[in-house]
């Protein structure tokens, strides 16, 4: 008897791009056309743009983490682990499972969507003392940490320690940093009213960025509007400034200032997953250089997209323009790359990815927001309606939409709550504890595994 072996499609990453690709493949591929597998350490898709609202407690963690195992109709095999290397010649992806076991996953077609990691620099004490905002666990830990600082300040008899615990530093003037500072400042502003022994004037939030402008993508007017909103709330904004040194109880700025604090939140940009460096292929600032069809030139069956790929932006007239690492591009690229994978399987021509940016939305908490949908500048409540409407519509399941809408409504009526979960009593929550960027193999180690395995 002849045994028919179906082609294997391996998708790496369960972010917007990876999940969008997998779901499209499941809908459009016949069950006998190919087998689909998804490599991910977490069996859920995280809606990253709403992470600051989880950190501030406006949303519960499960409301923005959509389970990949919730429905029985999906046939994709989930491989619980992280890809740590790819051998393009042998067509093997090396995976470290969550058990610690390292296995070789062979493929016929591979879709690389591992996303990005927090971009760090060689700053003394940074990874040991800073906290990130890239994962669901980090957001949950950060909320506990901020609330615990209020409790510790309230319990302390030392005025110097009390003042240090009530100062918070956020590095990064992009969307993540700005929204994180805005949402958490609202949390502490409301929480301190429940601490009669604490002077509200002691609570100070610092937002710093080495760039000369806050969120330059918004344009000058909206950028200034965002700054005015934050400064009106009492957030100290310093531009053209970064961190020179980070300690456990103080942070030194590059302009010489020393801020006593136990809270340093690092959101100064992202970098492509280190997985891309293991391929030995051309990269653009760490992102894999691909064609407008999101395929890797010279390698049949290899596709890359999302934050980890430099996808040409065909909607712009600028030569060499690449798509920014945003959720709206990742979601659309996921569906489009699935169509190209199917076309490749069926011997049909692939099509280039083209999407015109729909605009930007920034939720600053409460009724404050700035948005630029389709080039129209909005502020205040109209901008908030657009921002939350966009996020709500982008959520993948109706269950997630109901949970988020309910959380928003409850927060509007009842305000913030200030209950910690006790996570900090169990383990640390520093930057180095979440982003395992030293876990990836070198090209030589990958070849050694594939040649002997």
CSV table of C-alpha atoms in Angstrom, one decimal:
chain,number,residue,atom,x,y,z
A,1,UNK,CA,0.0,0.0,0.0
A,2,UNK,CA,1.1,3.5,-0.7
A,3,UNK,CA,1.2,5.7,2.4
A,4,UNK,CA,0.2,9.3,1.7
A,5,UNK,CA,2.1,11.7,4.0
A,6,UNK,CA,0.4,15.1,4.3
A,7,UNK,CA,2.6,18.2,4.2
A,8,UNK,CA,3.3,19.7,7.7
A,9,UNK,CA,2.8,23.4,8.3
A,10,UNK,CA,4.6,24.6,11.4
A,11,UNK,CA,3.6,28.0,12.8
A,12,UNK,CA,5.8,29.5,15.5
A,13,UNK,CA,4.2,32.0,17.9
A,14,UNK,CA,0.7,32.5,19.2
A,15,UNK,CA,0.4,36.3,18.9
A,16,UNK,CA,-1.8,38.2,16.5
A,17,UNK,CA,0.1,37.0,13.5
A,18,UNK,CA,0.5,33.4,14.4
A,19,UNK,CA,-3.1,32.8,15.6
A,20,UNK,CA,-4.5,34.7,12.7
A,21,UNK,CA,-2.6,32.5,10.3
A,22,UNK,CA,-3.6,29.2,12.1
A,23,UNK,CA,-7.3,30.0,12.2
A,24,UNK,CA,-7.2,31.0,8.5
A,25,UNK,CA,-5.4,27.7,7.6
A,26,UNK,CA,-8.0,25.7,9.5
A,27,UNK,CA,-10.9,27.4,7.7
A,28,UNK,CA,-9.5,27.2,4.2
A,29,UNK,CA,-7.5,24.0,4.1
A,30,UNK,CA,-9.1,20.6,3.7
A,31,UNK,CA,-8.3,18.1,6.5
A,32,UNK,CA,-6.5,15.9,4.0
A,33,UNK,CA,-4.3,18.7,2.5
A,34,UNK,CA,-1.9,19.4,5.4
A,35,UNK,CA,-1.2,18.9,9.1
A,36,UNK,CA,-0.9,22.1,11.1
A,37,UNK,CA,1.1,22.5,14.3
A,38,UNK,CA,1.6,25.6,16.5
A,39,UNK,CA,4.6,26.2,18.7
A,40,UNK,CA,3.8,28.3,21.8
A,41,UNK,CA,4.8,28.3,25.5
A,42,UNK,CA,1.3,29.6,26.4
A,43,UNK,CA,-1.9,28.1,25.1
A,44,UNK,CA,-3.6,31.5,24.8
A,45,UNK,CA,-3.5,34.6,22.5
A,46,UNK,CA,-2.7,37.8,24.4
A,47,UNK,CA,-4.2,41.1,23.4
A,48,UNK,CA,-1.1,43.2,24.1
A,49,UNK,CA,-2.5,46.7,23.6
A,50,UNK,CA,-4.7,46.3,26.7
A,51,UNK,CA,-1.9,45.1,29.0
A,52,UNK,CA,-1.6,48.5,30.8
A,53,UNK,CA,-5.2,48.2,31.8
A,54,UNK,CA,-4.5,44.8,33.3
A,55,UNK,CA,-1.6,46.3,35.3
A,56,UNK,CA,-3.9,49.0,36.6
A,57,UNK,CA,-6.7,46.5,37.4
A,58,UNK,CA,-9.3,48.0,35.0
A,59,UNK,CA,-9.3,44.6,33.2
A,60,UNK,CA,-8.9,41.1,34.6
A,61,UNK,CA,-6.0,39.0,33.1
A,62,UNK,CA,-8.3,36.4,31.6
A,63,UNK,CA,-10.3,39.0,29.7
A,64,UNK,CA,-7.4,39.7,27.3
A,65,UNK,CA,-6.0,36.2,27.2
A,66,UNK,CA,-8.0,34.1,24.8
A,67,UNK,CA,-7.6,30.4,25.2
A,68,UNK,CA,-6.5,28.4,22.2
A,69,UNK,CA,-8.1,25.3,23.6
A,70,UNK,CA,-11.5,26.7,24.2
A,71,UNK,CA,-13.2,25.4,21.1
A,72,UNK,CA,-13.2,21.7,20.0
A,73,UNK,CA,-13.5,22.5,16.3
A,74,UNK,CA,-9.9,23.5,15.8
A,75,UNK,CA,-7.6,20.7,14.6
A,76,UNK,CA,-4.2,22.4,15.1
A,77,UNK,CA,-1.7,20.5,17.3
A,78,UNK,CA,-0.3,22.8,20.0
A,79,UNK,CA,3.3,22.1,20.9
A,80,UNK,CA,3.8,23.6,24.4
A,81,UNK,CA,7.3,25.2,24.2
A,82,UNK,CA,9.4,27.8,22.5
A,83,UNK,CA,11.3,27.7,19.3
A,84,UNK,CA,15.1,28.2,20.0
A,85,UNK,CA,16.5,27.6,16.5
A,86,UNK,CA,15.7,26.9,12.9
A,87,UNK,CA,17.8,24.9,10.4
A,88,UNK,CA,16.6,26.1,7.0
A,89,UNK,CA,18.6,23.5,5.0
A,90,UNK,CA,17.4,20.5,7.0
A,91,UNK,CA,13.9,22.0,7.4
A,92,UNK,CA,14.0,21.5,11.2
A,93,UNK,CA,12.8,23.8,14.0
A,94,UNK,CA,14.4,23.1,17.4
A,95,UNK,CA,11.9,23.4,20.2
A,96,UNK,CA,12.5,23.5,23.9
A,97,UNK,CA,9.3,22.2,25.5
A,98,UNK,CA,8.0,23.6,28.8
A,99,UNK,CA,9.2,20.3,30.4
A,100,UNK,CA,12.8,21.3,29.4
A,101,UNK,CA,13.1,18.6,26.7
A,102,UNK,CA,14.6,19.8,23.4
A,103,UNK,CA,13.1,18.2,20.3
A,104,UNK,CA,13.5,18.6,16.5
A,105,UNK,CA,10.2,19.5,14.7
A,106,UNK,CA,10.4,18.8,11.0
A,107,UNK,CA,8.3,20.9,8.6
A,108,UNK,CA,7.5,21.3,4.9
A,109,UNK,CA,6.3,24.9,5.4
A,110,UNK,CA,7.2,27.1,8.4
A,111,UNK,CA,5.5,30.4,9.4
A,112,UNK,CA,7.7,32.4,11.7
A,113,UNK,CA,5.7,34.7,14.0
A,114,UNK,CA,7.6,34.7,17.3
A,115,UNK,CA,7.0,38.3,17.9
A,116,UNK,CA,9.4,40.6,19.8
A,117,UNK,CA,11.1,40.9,23.1
A,118,UNK,CA,11.8,44.0,25.2
A,119,UNK,CA,14.7,46.0,23.9
A,120,UNK,CA,17.3,46.5,26.6
A,121,UNK,CA,20.7,48.1,26.7
A,122,UNK,CA,23.9,47.5,28.6
A,123,UNK,CA,22.8,49.7,31.6
A,124,UNK,CA,24.2,48.7,35.0
A,125,UNK,CA,21.5,47.0,37.1
A,126,UNK,CA,18.8,47.3,34.4
A,127,UNK,CA,17.7,43.7,34.1
A,128,UNK,CA,18.1,43.0,37.8
A,129,UNK,CA,16.0,45.9,39.0
A,130,UNK,CA,13.6,46.9,36.3
A,131,UNK,CA,10.2,45.5,35.6
A,132,UNK,CA,8.8,44.9,32.1
A,133,UNK,CA,5.4,45.2,30.5
A,134,UNK,CA,5.5,42.5,27.7
A,135,UNK,CA,3.7,39.5,29.3
A,136,UNK,CA,0.5,38.8,31.2
A,137,UNK,CA,2.5,37.7,34.2
A,138,UNK,CA,4.5,41.0,34.2
A,139,UNK,CA,1.4,43.0,34.2
A,140,UNK,CA,-0.1,41.1,37.1
A,141,UNK,CA,3.1,41.3,39.1
A,142,UNK,CA,3.4,45.0,38.4
A,143,UNK,CA,-0.1,45.7,39.8
A,144,UNK,CA,0.8,43.8,42.9
A,145,UNK,CA,4.1,45.6,43.2
A,146,UNK,CA,2.5,49.1,42.9
A,147,UNK,CA,-0.1,48.3,45.5
A,148,UNK,CA,2.5,46.8,47.8
A,149,UNK,CA,4.5,50.0,47.6
A,150,UNK,CA,1.6,51.9,49.0
A,151,UNK,CA,1.2,49.4,51.8
A,152,UNK,CA,4.9,49.4,52.6
A,153,UNK,CA,5.0,53.2,52.6
A,154,UNK,CA,2.0,53.3,54.9
A,155,UNK,CA,3.7,50.9,57.3
A,156,UNK,CA,7.1,52.6,57.3
A,157,UNK,CA,8.2,55.0,60.0
A,158,UNK,CA,11.2,56.2,57.9
A,159,UNK,CA,10.2,59.3,56.0
A,160,UNK,CA,13.1,58.7,53.4
A,161,UNK,CA,11.9,55.2,52.7
A,162,UNK,CA,8.3,56.3,52.5
A,163,UNK,CA,9.1,58.9,49.9
A,164,UNK,CA,11.2,56.4,47.9
A,165,UNK,CA,8.4,53.9,47.8
A,166,UNK,CA,6.0,56.5,46.5
A,167,UNK,CA,8.1,57.5,43.5
A,168,UNK,CA,7.7,55.5,40.3
A,169,UNK,CA,9.8,55.7,37.1
A,170,UNK,CA,8.6,54.6,33.6
A,171,UNK,CA,11.2,54.5,30.8
A,172,UNK,CA,9.7,54.7,27.3
A,173,UNK,CA,7.6,57.4,25.7
A,174,UNK,CA,5.9,55.1,23.2
A,175,UNK,CA,2.4,53.7,23.4
A,176,UNK,CA,3.2,51.1,26.0
A,177,UNK,CA,5.2,53.4,28.3
A,178,UNK,CA,2.7,56.3,28.0
A,179,UNK,CA,-0.4,54.2,28.6
A,180,UNK,CA,1.3,52.3,31.5
A,181,UNK,CA,2.3,55.5,33.3
A,182,UNK,CA,-1.2,57.0,32.7
A,183,UNK,CA,-3.2,54.0,33.8
A,184,UNK,CA,-1.0,53.3,36.9
A,185,UNK,CA,-1.0,56.9,37.9
A,186,UNK,CA,-4.8,56.9,38.0
A,187,UNK,CA,-4.6,53.7,40.2
A,188,UNK,CA,-2.3,55.3,42.7
A,189,UNK,CA,-4.2,58.6,42.7
A,190,UNK,CA,-7.4,56.8,43.6
A,191,UNK,CA,-5.8,54.4,46.0
A,192,UNK,CA,-4.0,57.0,48.1
A,193,UNK,CA,-7.4,58.3,49.2
A,194,UNK,CA,-7.7,55.1,51.2
A,195,UNK,CA,-4.4,55.7,53.0
A,196,UNK,CA,-5.0,58.6,55.5
A,197,UNK,CA,-1.4,58.4,56.8
A,198,UNK,CA,0.1,59.0,53.3
A,199,UNK,CA,0.5,62.5,51.8
A,200,UNK,CA,-0.8,62.4,48.2
A,201,UNK,CA,1.8,65.0,47.2
A,202,UNK,CA,4.5,62.4,47.9
A,203,UNK,CA,3.3,60.2,45.1
A,204,UNK,CA,5.3,61.1,42.0
A,205,UNK,CA,5.4,59.4,38.6
A,206,UNK,CA,8.2,60.1,36.2
A,207,UNK,CA,7.9,59.3,32.4
A,208,UNK,CA,11.2,59.6,30.6
A,209,UNK,CA,12.4,58.9,27.0
A,210,UNK,CA,15.6,59.5,25.1
A,211,UNK,CA,13.5,60.8,22.1
A,212,UNK,CA,12.7,64.5,21.8
A,213,UNK,CA,9.0,63.9,21.5
A,214,UNK,CA,6.4,61.8,23.2
A,215,UNK,CA,4.8,59.3,20.7
A,216,UNK,CA,6.0,61.1,17.6
A,217,UNK,CA,3.8,58.9,15.4
A,218,UNK,CA,0.8,60.9,16.7
A,219,UNK,CA,2.1,64.2,15.2
A,220,UNK,CA,3.0,67.4,17.1
A,221,UNK,CA,-0.5,68.5,18.1
A,222,UNK,CA,-1.8,65.2,19.5
A,223,UNK,CA,1.6,64.5,21.1
A,224,UNK,CA,1.4,67.8,22.9
A,225,UNK,CA,-2.2,67.1,23.9
A,226,UNK,CA,-1.1,63.8,25.5
A,227,UNK,CA,1.8,65.6,27.3
A,228,UNK,CA,-0.6,68.2,28.6
A,229,UNK,CA,-3.0,65.6,30.0
A,230,UNK,CA,-0.3,63.7,31.8
A,231,UNK,CA,1.4,66.8,33.2
A,232,UNK,CA,-2.0,68.1,34.4
A,233,UNK,CA,-2.3,64.8,36.4
A,234,UNK,CA,1.1,65.5,37.9
A,235,UNK,CA,3.3,63.1,35.9
A,236,UNK,CA,6.8,64.5,35.4
A,237,UNK,CA,7.8,64.1,31.8
A,238,UNK,CA,11.5,64.3,30.8
A,239,UNK,CA,12.5,64.0,27.1
A,240,UNK,CA,16.0,63.5,25.8
A,241,UNK,CA,16.8,61.6,29.0
A,242,UNK,CA,17.4,57.9,29.8
A,243,UNK,CA,18.7,55.7,32.6
A,244,UNK,CA,22.5,55.7,33.4
A,245,UNK,CA,22.2,53.2,36.3
A,246,UNK,CA,19.5,51.3,38.0
A,247,UNK,CA,19.7,50.2,41.7
A,248,UNK,CA,17.3,48.4,44.0
A,249,UNK,CA,16.3,51.6,45.7
A,250,UNK,CA,17.3,54.4,43.3
A,251,UNK,CA,17.7,55.3,39.6
A,252,UNK,CA,20.2,57.6,38.1
A,253,UNK,CA,19.2,59.5,35.0
A,254,UNK,CA,21.6,60.4,32.2
A,255,UNK,CA,21.2,64.1,33.1
A,256,UNK,CA,22.7,63.4,36.5
A,257,UNK,CA,19.5,63.3,38.6
A,258,UNK,CA,19.2,60.6,41.2
A,259,UNK,CA,15.6,59.5,42.0
A,260,UNK,CA,15.0,57.4,45.1
A,261,UNK,CA,12.5,54.7,44.0
A,262,UNK,CA,11.7,51.0,44.3
A,263,UNK,CA,9.8,50.9,41.0
A,264,UNK,CA,11.5,51.1,37.6
A,265,UNK,CA,9.3,50.1,34.7
A,266,UNK,CA,11.2,49.6,31.4
A,267,UNK,CA,9.2,49.9,28.2
A,268,UNK,CA,11.8,51.5,25.9
A,269,UNK,CA,10.9,49.7,22.7
A,270,UNK,CA,11.0,46.2,21.4
A,271,UNK,CA,13.4,44.1,19.3
A,272,UNK,CA,12.7,41.1,17.1
A,273,UNK,CA,12.8,37.7,18.7
A,274,UNK,CA,16.4,36.4,18.9
A,275,UNK,CA,15.0,33.3,17.0
A,276,UNK,CA,15.6,35.3,13.8
A,277,UNK,CA,19.3,35.4,14.3
A,278,UNK,CA,19.5,31.6,14.4
A,279,UNK,CA,18.5,31.3,10.7
A,280,UNK,CA,21.7,32.8,9.3
A,281,UNK,CA,19.6,34.8,6.8
A,282,UNK,CA,19.5,38.6,6.1
A,283,UNK,CA,17.9,40.8,8.7
A,284,UNK,CA,16.9,44.4,8.9
A,285,UNK,CA,17.6,45.8,12.4
A,286,UNK,CA,17.1,42.2,13.7
A,287,UNK,CA,13.9,41.6,11.7
A,288,UNK,CA,14.0,38.9,9.1
A,289,UNK,CA,14.2,40.4,5.6
A,290,UNK,CA,11.3,39.0,3.6
A,291,UNK,CA,9.5,39.7,0.3
A,292,UNK,CA,6.2,41.5,0.0
A,293,UNK,CA,4.6,38.0,-0.1
A,294,UNK,CA,6.2,37.5,3.4
A,295,UNK,CA,8.3,34.6,2.1
A,296,UNK,CA,12.1,34.3,2.6
A,297,UNK,CA,13.9,34.7,-0.7
A,298,UNK,CA,15.9,31.6,-1.7
A,299,UNK,CA,14.0,29.3,0.7
A,300,UNK,CA,10.8,27.6,-0.4
A,301,UNK,CA,8.2,27.2,2.2
A,302,UNK,CA,9.6,29.7,4.7
A,303,UNK,CA,7.5,32.6,5.7
A,304,UNK,CA,7.9,35.3,8.4
A,305,UNK,CA,5.6,38.1,9.6
A,306,UNK,CA,4.7,40.4,12.5
A,307,UNK,CA,7.2,42.0,14.8
A,308,UNK,CA,10.0,39.6,13.8
A,309,UNK,CA,9.9,40.3,10.0
A,310,UNK,CA,10.7,43.3,7.9
A,311,UNK,CA,7.7,43.2,5.6
A,312,UNK,CA,7.8,45.8,2.9
A,313,UNK,CA,5.1,48.4,3.3
A,314,UNK,CA,3.6,48.5,-0.2
A,315,UNK,CA,1.0,51.0,0.9
A,316,UNK,CA,3.7,53.7,1.2
A,317,UNK,CA,5.5,55.4,-1.6
A,318,UNK,CA,8.7,55.6,0.4
A,319,UNK,CA,11.4,53.3,-0.9
A,320,UNK,CA,12.5,50.7,1.6
A,321,UNK,CA,9.6,51.3,4.0
A,322,UNK,CA,8.6,48.4,6.2
A,323,UNK,CA,5.5,47.7,8.1
A,324,UNK,CA,5.6,48.9,11.7
A,325,UNK,CA,5.3,46.3,14.5
A,326,UNK,CA,1.7,47.0,15.3
A,327,UNK,CA,-1.3,44.8,16.1
A,328,UNK,CA,-3.3,45.9,13.1
A,329,UNK,CA,-0.5,44.8,10.7
A,330,UNK,CA,0.1,41.6,12.5
A,331,UNK,CA,-3.6,40.5,12.4
A,332,UNK,CA,-3.9,41.2,8.7
A,333,UNK,CA,-0.5,39.7,7.8
A,334,UNK,CA,-1.5,36.5,9.6
A,335,UNK,CA,-4.5,36.0,7.4
A,336,UNK,CA,-2.6,37.0,4.3
A,337,UNK,CA,0.4,34.7,4.9
A,338,UNK,CA,-2.1,31.8,5.4
A,339,UNK,CA,-3.5,32.5,2.0
A,340,UNK,CA,0.0,32.5,0.5
A,341,UNK,CA,0.9,29.2,2.3
A,342,UNK,CA,-2.2,27.6,0.8
A,343,UNK,CA,-1.3,29.0,-2.6
A,344,UNK,CA,2.2,27.6,-2.3
A,345,UNK,CA,0.8,24.2,-1.4
A,346,UNK,CA,-1.6,24.2,-4.3
A,347,UNK,CA,1.0,25.5,-6.8
A,348,UNK,CA,-0.8,28.8,-7.2
A,349,UNK,CA,0.7,32.3,-7.4
A,350,UNK,CA,1.2,34.2,-4.1
A,351,UNK,CA,0.1,37.8,-3.6
A,352,UNK,CA,1.8,40.8,-1.9
A,353,UNK,CA,0.7,42.1,1.4
A,354,UNK,CA,-0.8,45.6,1.2
A,355,UNK,CA,-2.6,47.4,4.0
A,356,UNK,CA,-3.0,51.1,4.6
A,357,UNK,CA,-2.5,52.1,8.2
A,358,UNK,CA,-5.9,52.8,9.9
A,359,UNK,CA,-4.5,55.2,12.4
A,360,UNK,CA,-3.5,55.2,16.1
A,361,UNK,CA,-5.3,55.1,19.4
A,362,UNK,CA,-3.9,55.9,22.8
A,363,UNK,CA,-6.0,55.2,25.9
A,364,UNK,CA,-4.8,57.3,28.8
A,365,UNK,CA,-7.4,56.0,31.3
A,366,UNK,CA,-10.6,57.5,32.6
A,367,UNK,CA,-12.1,59.7,29.9
A,368,UNK,CA,-8.7,60.8,28.6
A,369,UNK,CA,-7.4,59.6,25.2
A,370,UNK,CA,-5.9,60.8,22.0
A,371,UNK,CA,-6.7,59.1,18.7
A,372,UNK,CA,-6.0,59.5,15.0
A,373,UNK,CA,-8.3,57.2,13.1
A,374,UNK,CA,-7.8,57.6,9.3
A,375,UNK,CA,-5.9,60.8,9.9
A,376,UNK,CA,-8.6,62.5,12.0
A,377,UNK,CA,-7.3,64.0,15.2
A,378,UNK,CA,-9.5,63.4,18.3
A,379,UNK,CA,-9.1,64.2,22.0
A,380,UNK,CA,-11.0,63.4,25.2
A,381,UNK,CA,-14.2,61.4,25.3
A,382,UNK,CA,-14.6,61.0,21.5
A,383,UNK,CA,-11.0,59.7,21.3
A,384,UNK,CA,-11.7,57.3,24.2
A,385,UNK,CA,-14.8,56.0,22.4
A,386,UNK,CA,-12.8,55.3,19.2
A,387,UNK,CA,-9.8,53.8,21.2
A,388,UNK,CA,-11.9,51.4,23.2
A,389,UNK,CA,-14.2,50.7,20.2
A,390,UNK,CA,-11.2,49.7,18.1
A,391,UNK,CA,-9.8,47.5,20.8
A,392,UNK,CA,-13.1,45.9,21.6
A,393,UNK,CA,-13.8,45.0,17.9
A,394,UNK,CA,-10.3,43.6,17.5
A,395,UNK,CA,-10.8,41.0,20.3
A,396,UNK,CA,-11.0,37.6,18.7
A,397,UNK,CA,-13.9,36.0,20.6
A,398,UNK,CA,-17.3,37.0,21.8
A,399,UNK,CA,-16.4,35.8,25.3
A,400,UNK,CA,-13.4,38.1,25.4
A,401,UNK,CA,-15.6,41.0,24.2
A,402,UNK,CA,-18.2,40.4,26.9
A,403,UNK,CA,-15.6,40.2,29.6
A,404,UNK,CA,-13.8,43.4,28.5
A,405,UNK,CA,-17.0,45.4,28.1
A,406,UNK,CA,-18.2,44.2,31.6
A,407,UNK,CA,-14.9,45.2,33.2
A,408,UNK,CA,-15.0,48.6,31.6
A,409,UNK,CA,-18.6,49.2,32.7
A,410,UNK,CA,-17.8,48.0,36.3
A,411,UNK,CA,-14.7,50.2,36.5
A,412,UNK,CA,-16.7,53.2,35.3
A,413,UNK,CA,-19.3,52.7,37.9
A,414,UNK,CA,-17.3,51.4,40.9
A,415,UNK,CA,-13.8,52.8,40.2
A,416,UNK,CA,-10.6,50.9,40.9
A,417,UNK,CA,-10.1,48.3,43.5
A,418,UNK,CA,-6.9,48.0,45.4
A,419,UNK,CA,-6.6,44.3,46.2
A,420,UNK,CA,-3.2,42.6,45.9
A,421,UNK,CA,-3.0,38.9,45.1
A,422,UNK,CA,0.1,38.1,47.1
A,423,UNK,CA,2.1,37.1,44.0
A,424,UNK,CA,5.2,39.0,45.2
A,425,UNK,CA,5.5,36.9,48.2
A,426,UNK,CA,6.3,33.9,46.0
A,427,UNK,CA,8.9,35.0,43.5
A,428,UNK,CA,10.6,38.0,41.9
A,429,UNK,CA,9.1,40.0,39.0
A,430,UNK,CA,12.1,41.7,37.4
A,431,UNK,CA,12.9,42.0,33.7
A,432,UNK,CA,15.4,39.2,33.8
A,433,UNK,CA,12.8,36.8,35.1
A,434,UNK,CA,10.5,36.9,32.1
A,435,UNK,CA,12.5,37.4,28.9
A,436,UNK,CA,14.8,34.4,28.4
A,437,UNK,CA,16.8,35.8,25.6
A,438,UNK,CA,19.8,33.6,26.4
A,439,UNK,CA,17.8,30.4,25.6
A,440,UNK,CA,18.4,30.4,21.9
A,441,UNK,CA,20.9,28.2,20.1
A,442,UNK,CA,23.7,29.4,17.8
A,443,UNK,CA,23.6,28.3,14.1
A,444,UNK,CA,26.5,25.9,14.8
A,445,UNK,CA,24.5,24.3,17.7
A,446,UNK,CA,21.5,23.9,15.5
A,447,UNK,CA,23.4,22.2,12.7
A,448,UNK,CA,25.0,19.8,15.2
A,449,UNK,CA,21.5,18.8,16.5
A,450,UNK,CA,20.0,18.4,13.1
A,451,UNK,CA,22.9,16.5,11.6
A,452,UNK,CA,23.1,14.0,14.5
A,453,UNK,CA,19.3,13.8,15.1
